[in-house]
PDB file of C-alpha atoms and ligand atoms in Angstrom:
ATOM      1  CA  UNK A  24      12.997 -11.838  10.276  1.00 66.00           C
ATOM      2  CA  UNK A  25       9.691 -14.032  10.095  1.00 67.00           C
ATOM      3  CA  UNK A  26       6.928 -13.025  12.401  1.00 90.00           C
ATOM      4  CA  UNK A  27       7.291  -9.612  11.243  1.00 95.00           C
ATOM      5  CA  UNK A  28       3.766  -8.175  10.326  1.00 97.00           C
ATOM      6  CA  UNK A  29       4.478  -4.728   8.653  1.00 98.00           C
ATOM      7  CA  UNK A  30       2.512  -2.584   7.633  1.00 98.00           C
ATOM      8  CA  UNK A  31       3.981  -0.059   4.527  1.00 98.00           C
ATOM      9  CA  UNK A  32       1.977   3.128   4.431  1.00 97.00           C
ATOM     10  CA  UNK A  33       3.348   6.378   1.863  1.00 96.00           C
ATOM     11  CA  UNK A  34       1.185   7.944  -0.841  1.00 94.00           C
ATOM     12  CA  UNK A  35       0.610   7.149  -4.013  1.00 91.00           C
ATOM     13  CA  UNK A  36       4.301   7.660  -5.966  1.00 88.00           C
ATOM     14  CA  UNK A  37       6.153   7.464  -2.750  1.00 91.00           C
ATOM     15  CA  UNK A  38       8.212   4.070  -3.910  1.00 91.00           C
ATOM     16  CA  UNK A  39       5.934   1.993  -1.281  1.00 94.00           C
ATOM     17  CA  UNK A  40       5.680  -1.009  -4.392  1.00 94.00           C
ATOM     18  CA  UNK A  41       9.473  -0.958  -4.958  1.00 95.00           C
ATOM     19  CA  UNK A  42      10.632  -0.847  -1.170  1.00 98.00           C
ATOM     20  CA  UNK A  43       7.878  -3.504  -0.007  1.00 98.00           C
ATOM     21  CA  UNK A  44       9.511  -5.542  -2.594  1.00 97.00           C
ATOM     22  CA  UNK A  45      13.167  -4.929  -1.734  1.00 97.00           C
ATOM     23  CA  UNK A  46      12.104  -5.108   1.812  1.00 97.00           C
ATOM     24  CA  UNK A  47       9.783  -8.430   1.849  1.00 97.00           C
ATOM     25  CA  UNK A  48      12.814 -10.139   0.213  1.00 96.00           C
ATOM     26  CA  UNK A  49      15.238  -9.024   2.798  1.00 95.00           C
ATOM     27  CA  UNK A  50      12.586 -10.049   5.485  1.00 95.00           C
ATOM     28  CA  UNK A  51      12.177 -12.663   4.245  1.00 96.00           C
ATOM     29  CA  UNK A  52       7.764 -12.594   4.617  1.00 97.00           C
ATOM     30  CA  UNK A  53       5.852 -11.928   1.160  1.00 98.00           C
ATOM     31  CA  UNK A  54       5.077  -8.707   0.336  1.00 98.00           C
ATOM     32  CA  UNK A  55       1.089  -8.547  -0.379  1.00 98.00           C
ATOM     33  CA  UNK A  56      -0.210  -5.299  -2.612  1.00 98.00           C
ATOM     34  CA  UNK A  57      -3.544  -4.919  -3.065  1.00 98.00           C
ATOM     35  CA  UNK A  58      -3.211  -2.681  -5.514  1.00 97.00           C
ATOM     36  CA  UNK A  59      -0.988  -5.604  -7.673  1.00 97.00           C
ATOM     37  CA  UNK A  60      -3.853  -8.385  -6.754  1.00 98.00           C
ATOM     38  CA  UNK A  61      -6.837  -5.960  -7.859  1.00 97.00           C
ATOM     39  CA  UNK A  62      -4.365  -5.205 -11.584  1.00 96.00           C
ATOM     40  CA  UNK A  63      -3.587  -8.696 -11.719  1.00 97.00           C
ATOM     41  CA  UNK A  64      -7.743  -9.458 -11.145  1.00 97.00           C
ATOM     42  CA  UNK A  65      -8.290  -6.750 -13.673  1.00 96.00           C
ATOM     43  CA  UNK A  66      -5.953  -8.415 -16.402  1.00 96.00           C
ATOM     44  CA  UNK A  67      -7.528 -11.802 -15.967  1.00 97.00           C
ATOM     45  CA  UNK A  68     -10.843  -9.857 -16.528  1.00 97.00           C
ATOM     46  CA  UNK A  69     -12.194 -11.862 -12.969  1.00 97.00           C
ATOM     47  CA  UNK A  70     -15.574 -10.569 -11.346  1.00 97.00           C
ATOM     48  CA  UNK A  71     -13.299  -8.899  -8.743  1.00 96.00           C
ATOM     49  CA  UNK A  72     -11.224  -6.978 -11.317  1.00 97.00           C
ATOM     50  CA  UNK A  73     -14.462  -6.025 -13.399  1.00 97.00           C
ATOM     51  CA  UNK A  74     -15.307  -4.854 -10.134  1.00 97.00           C
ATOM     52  CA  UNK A  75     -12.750  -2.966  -8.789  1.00 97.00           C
ATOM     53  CA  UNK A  76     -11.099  -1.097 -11.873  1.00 96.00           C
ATOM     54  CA  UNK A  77     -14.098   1.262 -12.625  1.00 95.00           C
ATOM     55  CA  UNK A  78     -12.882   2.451  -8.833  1.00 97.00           C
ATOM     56  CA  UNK A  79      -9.553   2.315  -9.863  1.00 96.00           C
ATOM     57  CA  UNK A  80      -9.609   3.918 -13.100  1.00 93.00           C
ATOM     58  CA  UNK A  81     -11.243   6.746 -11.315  1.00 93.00           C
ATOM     59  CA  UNK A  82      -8.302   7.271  -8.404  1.00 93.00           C
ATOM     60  CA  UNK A  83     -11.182   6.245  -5.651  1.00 97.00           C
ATOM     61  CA  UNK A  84     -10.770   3.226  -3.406  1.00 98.00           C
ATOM     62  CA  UNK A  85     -12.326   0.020  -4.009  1.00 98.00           C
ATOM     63  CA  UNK A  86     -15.456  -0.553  -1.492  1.00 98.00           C
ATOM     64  CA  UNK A  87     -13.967  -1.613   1.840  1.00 98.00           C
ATOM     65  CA  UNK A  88     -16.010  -4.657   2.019  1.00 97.00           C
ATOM     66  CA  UNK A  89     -14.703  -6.256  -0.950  1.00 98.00           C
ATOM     67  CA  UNK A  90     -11.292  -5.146  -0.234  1.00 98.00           C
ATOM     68  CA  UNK A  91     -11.238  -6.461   3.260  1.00 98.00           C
ATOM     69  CA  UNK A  92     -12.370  -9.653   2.077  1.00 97.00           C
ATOM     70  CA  UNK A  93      -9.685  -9.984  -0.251  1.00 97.00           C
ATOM     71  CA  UNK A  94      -7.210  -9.444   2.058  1.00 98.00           C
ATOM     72  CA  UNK A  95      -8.741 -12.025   4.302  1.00 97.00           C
ATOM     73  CA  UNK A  96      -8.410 -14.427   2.021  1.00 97.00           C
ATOM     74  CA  UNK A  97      -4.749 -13.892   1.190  1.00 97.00           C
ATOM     75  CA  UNK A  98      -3.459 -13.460   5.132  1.00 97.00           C
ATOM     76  CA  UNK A  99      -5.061 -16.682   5.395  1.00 95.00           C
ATOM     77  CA  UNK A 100      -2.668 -18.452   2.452  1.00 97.00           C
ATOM     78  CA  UNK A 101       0.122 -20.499   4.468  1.00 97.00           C
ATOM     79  CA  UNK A 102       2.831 -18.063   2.845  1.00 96.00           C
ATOM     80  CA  UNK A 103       1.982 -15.868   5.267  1.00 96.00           C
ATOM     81  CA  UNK A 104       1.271 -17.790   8.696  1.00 93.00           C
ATOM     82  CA  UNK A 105       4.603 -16.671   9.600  1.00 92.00           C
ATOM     83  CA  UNK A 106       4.537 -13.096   8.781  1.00 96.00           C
ATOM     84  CA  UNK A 107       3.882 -10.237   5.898  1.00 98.00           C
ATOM     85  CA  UNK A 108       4.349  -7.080   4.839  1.00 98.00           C
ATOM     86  CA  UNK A 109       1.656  -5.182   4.016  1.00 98.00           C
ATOM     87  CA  UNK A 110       1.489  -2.550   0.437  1.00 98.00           C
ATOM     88  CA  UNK A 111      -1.535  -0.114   0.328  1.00 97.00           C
ATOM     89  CA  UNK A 112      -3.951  -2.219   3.057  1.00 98.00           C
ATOM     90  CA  UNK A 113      -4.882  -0.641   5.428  1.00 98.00           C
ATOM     91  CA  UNK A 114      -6.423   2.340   3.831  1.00 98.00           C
ATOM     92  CA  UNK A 115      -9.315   3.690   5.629  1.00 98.00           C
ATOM     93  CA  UNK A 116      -9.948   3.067   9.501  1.00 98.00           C
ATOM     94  CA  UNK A 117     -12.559   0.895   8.336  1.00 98.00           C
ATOM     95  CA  UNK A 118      -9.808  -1.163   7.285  1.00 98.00           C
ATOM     96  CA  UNK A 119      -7.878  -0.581  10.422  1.00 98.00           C
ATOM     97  CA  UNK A 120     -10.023  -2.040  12.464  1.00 97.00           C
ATOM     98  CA  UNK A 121     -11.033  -5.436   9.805  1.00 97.00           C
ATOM     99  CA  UNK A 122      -6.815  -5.743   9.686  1.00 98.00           C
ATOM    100  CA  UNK A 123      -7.226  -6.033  13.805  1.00 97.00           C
ATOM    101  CA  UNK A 124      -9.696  -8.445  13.506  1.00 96.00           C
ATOM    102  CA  UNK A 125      -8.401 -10.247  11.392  1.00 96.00           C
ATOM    103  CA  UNK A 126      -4.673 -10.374  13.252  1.00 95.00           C
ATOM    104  CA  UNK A 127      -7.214 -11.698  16.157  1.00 89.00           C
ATOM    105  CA  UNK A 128      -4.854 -10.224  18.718  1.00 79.00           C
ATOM    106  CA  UNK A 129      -1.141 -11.207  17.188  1.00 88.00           C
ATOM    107  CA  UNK A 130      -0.949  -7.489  15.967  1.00 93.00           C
ATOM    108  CA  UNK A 131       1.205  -5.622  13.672  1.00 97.00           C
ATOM    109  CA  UNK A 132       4.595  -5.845  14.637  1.00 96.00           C
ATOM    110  CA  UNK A 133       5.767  -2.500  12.571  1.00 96.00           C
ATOM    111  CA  UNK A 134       4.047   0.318  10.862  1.00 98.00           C
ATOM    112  CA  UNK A 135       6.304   2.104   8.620  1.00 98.00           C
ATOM    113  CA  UNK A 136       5.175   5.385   6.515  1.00 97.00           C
ATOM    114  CA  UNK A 137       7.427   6.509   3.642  1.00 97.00           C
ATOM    115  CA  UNK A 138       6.945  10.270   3.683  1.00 96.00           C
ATOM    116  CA  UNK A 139       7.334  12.185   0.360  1.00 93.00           C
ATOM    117  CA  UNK A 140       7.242  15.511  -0.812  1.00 89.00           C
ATOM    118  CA  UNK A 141       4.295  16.296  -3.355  1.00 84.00           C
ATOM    119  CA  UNK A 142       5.503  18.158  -5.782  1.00 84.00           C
ATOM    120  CA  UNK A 143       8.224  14.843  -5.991  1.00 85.00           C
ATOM    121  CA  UNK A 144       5.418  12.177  -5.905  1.00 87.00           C
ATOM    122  CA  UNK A 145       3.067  14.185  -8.781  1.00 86.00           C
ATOM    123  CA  UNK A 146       6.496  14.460 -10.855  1.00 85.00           C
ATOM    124  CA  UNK A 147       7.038  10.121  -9.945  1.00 81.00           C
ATOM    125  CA  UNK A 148       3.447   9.261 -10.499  1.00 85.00           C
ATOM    126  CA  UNK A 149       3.595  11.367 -14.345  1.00 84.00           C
ATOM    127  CA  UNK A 150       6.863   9.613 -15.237  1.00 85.00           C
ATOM    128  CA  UNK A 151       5.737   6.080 -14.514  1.00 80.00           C
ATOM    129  CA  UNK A 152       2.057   6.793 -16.419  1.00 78.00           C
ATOM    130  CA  UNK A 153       4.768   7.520 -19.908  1.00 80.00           C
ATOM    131  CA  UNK A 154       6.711   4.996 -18.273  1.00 84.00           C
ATOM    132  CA  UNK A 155       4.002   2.309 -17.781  1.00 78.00           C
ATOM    133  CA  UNK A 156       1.253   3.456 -19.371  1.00 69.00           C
ATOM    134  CA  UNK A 157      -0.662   2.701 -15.781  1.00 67.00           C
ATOM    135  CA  UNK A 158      -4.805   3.412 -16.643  1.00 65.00           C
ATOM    136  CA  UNK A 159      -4.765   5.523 -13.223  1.00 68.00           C
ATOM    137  CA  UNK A 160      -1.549   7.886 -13.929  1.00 72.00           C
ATOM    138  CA  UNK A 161      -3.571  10.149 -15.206  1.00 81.00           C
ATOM    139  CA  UNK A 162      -2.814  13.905 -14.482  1.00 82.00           C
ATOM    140  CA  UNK A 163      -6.952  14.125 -12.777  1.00 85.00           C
ATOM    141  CA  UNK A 164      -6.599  10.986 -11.952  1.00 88.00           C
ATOM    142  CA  UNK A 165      -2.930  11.346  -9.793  1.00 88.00           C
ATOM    143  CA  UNK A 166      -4.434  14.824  -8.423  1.00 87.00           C
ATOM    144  CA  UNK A 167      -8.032  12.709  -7.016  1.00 91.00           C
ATOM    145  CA  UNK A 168      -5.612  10.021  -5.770  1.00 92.00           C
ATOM    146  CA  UNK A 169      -3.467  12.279  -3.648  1.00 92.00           C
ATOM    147  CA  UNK A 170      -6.534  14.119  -2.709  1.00 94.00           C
ATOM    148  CA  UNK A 171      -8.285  10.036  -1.470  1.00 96.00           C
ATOM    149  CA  UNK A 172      -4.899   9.499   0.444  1.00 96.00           C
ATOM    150  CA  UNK A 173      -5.155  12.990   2.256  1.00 95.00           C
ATOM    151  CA  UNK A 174      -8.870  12.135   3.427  1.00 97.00           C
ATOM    152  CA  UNK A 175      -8.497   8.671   4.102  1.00 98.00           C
ATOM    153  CA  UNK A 176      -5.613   7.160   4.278  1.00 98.00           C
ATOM    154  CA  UNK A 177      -3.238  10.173   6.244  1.00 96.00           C
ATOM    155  CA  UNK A 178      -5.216   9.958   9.023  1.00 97.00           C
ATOM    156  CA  UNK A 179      -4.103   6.287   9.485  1.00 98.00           C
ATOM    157  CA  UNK A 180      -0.531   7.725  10.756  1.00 97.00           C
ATOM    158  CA  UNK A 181      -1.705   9.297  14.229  1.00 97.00           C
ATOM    159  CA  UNK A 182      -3.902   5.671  14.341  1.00 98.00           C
ATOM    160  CA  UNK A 183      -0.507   3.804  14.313  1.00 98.00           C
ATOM    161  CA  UNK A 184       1.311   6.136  16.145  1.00 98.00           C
ATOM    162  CA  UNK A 185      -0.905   6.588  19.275  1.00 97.00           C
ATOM    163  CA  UNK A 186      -0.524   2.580  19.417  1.00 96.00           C
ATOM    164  CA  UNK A 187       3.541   3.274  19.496  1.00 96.00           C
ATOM    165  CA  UNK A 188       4.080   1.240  16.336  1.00 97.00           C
ATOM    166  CA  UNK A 189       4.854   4.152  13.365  1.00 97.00           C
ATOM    167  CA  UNK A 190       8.387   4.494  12.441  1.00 97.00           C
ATOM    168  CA  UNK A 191       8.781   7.360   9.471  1.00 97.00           C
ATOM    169  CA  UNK A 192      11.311   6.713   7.099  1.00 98.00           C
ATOM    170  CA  UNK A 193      12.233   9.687   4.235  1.00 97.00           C
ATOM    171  CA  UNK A 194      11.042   8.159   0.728  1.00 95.00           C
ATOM    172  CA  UNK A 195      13.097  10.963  -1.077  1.00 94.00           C
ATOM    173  CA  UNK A 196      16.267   9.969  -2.794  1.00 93.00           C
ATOM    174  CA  UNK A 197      18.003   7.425  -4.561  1.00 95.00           C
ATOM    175  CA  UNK A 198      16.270   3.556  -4.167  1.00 96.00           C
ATOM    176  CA  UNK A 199      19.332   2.162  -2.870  1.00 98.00           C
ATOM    177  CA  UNK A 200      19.778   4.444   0.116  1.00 98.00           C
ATOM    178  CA  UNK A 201      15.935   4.193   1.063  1.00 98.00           C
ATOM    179  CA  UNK A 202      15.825   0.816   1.312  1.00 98.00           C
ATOM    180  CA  UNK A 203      19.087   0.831   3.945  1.00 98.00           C
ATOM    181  CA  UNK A 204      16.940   3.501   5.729  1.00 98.00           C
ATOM    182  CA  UNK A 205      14.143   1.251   5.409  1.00 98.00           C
ATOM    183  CA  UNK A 206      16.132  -2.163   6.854  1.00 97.00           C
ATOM    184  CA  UNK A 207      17.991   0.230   9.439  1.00 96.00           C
ATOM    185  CA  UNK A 208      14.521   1.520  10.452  1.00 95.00           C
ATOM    186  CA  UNK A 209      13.469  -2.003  11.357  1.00 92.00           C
ATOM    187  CA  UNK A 210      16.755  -3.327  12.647  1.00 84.00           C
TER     188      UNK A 210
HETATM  189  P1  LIG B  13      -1.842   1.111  -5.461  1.00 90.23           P
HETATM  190  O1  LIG B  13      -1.115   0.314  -6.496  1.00 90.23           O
HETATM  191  O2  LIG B  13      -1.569   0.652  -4.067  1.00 90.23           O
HETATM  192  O3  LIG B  13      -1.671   2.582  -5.633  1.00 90.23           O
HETATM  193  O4  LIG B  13      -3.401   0.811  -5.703  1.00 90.23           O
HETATM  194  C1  LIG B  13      -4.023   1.096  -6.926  1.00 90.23           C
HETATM  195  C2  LIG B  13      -5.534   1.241  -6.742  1.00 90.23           C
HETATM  196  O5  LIG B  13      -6.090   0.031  -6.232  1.00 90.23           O
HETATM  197  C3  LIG B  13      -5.952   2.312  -5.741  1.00 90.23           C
HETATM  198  O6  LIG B  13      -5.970   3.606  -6.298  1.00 90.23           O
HETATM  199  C4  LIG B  13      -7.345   1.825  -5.367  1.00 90.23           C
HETATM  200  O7  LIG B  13      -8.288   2.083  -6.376  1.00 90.23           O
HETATM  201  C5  LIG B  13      -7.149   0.319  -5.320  1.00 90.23           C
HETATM  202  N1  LIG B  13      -6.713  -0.100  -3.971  1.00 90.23           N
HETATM  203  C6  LIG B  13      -5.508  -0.630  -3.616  1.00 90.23           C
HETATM  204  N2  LIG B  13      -5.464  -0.892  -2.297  1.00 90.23           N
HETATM  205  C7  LIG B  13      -6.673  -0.516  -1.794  1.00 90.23           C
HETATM  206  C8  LIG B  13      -7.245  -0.509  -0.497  1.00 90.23           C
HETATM  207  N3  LIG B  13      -6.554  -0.938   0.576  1.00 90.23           N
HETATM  208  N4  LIG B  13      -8.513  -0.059  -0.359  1.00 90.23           N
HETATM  209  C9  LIG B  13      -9.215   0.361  -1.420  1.00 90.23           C
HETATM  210  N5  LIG B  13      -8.738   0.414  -2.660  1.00 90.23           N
HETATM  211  C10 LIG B  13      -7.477  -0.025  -2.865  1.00 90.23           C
END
């Protein structure tokens, strides 16, 4: 389904990363994390990653300015002329509104949010730090996260929904079923 701009919201430990790129694939639109491109900046030690990981080591969000431009730049890569699907951007309504201009009136064509319970997501996110050994899956860390998401990032749902384009789909559950909820959300 090209032309579809989604949009995957869900905090942190929800399975957004997994789904969006389960989901991408069977979309067939590439699926664009920020949070991968800021790791993947941070790895290559770049003056964006030196940047961003004191933020992200810390469970805050990176400065919307830099993280809007970033974004910019990839939307504008000719992968995805013909559609994409959001992971972790938008994140503030700051961000809401640079996504907007930056769709310059083609618009989102789906906003999903993969709702989880907390106590479930806290459990994820500490299995994945053993797991991965992720800088920010810290037990303070995870806890400030959630807390950033709550303020920020929550709010986005009634944004999306008052616009008529927020479908929630239950994150809980084995990976295989929530990705058929996921593709029978968007058929
Ligand atoms: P994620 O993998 O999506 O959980 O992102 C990991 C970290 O990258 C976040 O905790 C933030 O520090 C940073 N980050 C990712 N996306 C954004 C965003 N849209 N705005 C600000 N910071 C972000």
């Amino acid at each position: 389904m090209t032309n579809t701009r989604l949009v995957l919201l869900g905090p942190p430990g929800a399975g957004k990363g997994t789904q969006a790129a389960r989901l991408a694939e069977h979309l067939g639109v590439p699926a664009i994390s920020t949070g991968d491109i800021f790791r993947r900046n941070v790895a290559d030690r770049t003056e964006l990653g030196q940047l961003a990981q004191k933020y992200m080591d810390a469970g805050e969000y990176v400065p919307d300015e830099v993280t809007n431009k970033m974004v910019a730049g990839r939307l504008a890569e000719p992968d995805a002329v013909d559609g994409f699907l959001l992971d972790g951007y938008p994140r503030t309504a700051a961000q809401v509104s640079e996504l907007d201009s930056m769709l310059a009136g083609r618009g989102l064509t789906h906003v999903i949010e993969l709702t989880a319970d907390t106590d479930e997501v806290v459990q994820r996110l500490l299995n994945r730090a053993r797991e991965q050994g992720r800088a920010d899956d810290t037990e303070s860390v995870i806890r400030r996260r959630l807390e950033v998401y709550a303020e920020q990032t929550a709010p986005l749902v009634d944004v999306y929904a008052e616009r008529g384009l927020l479908v929630q789909v239950d994150g809980m559950g084995p990976v295989d079923e929530v990705t058929e909820r996921l593709t029978a959300a968007l058929a």
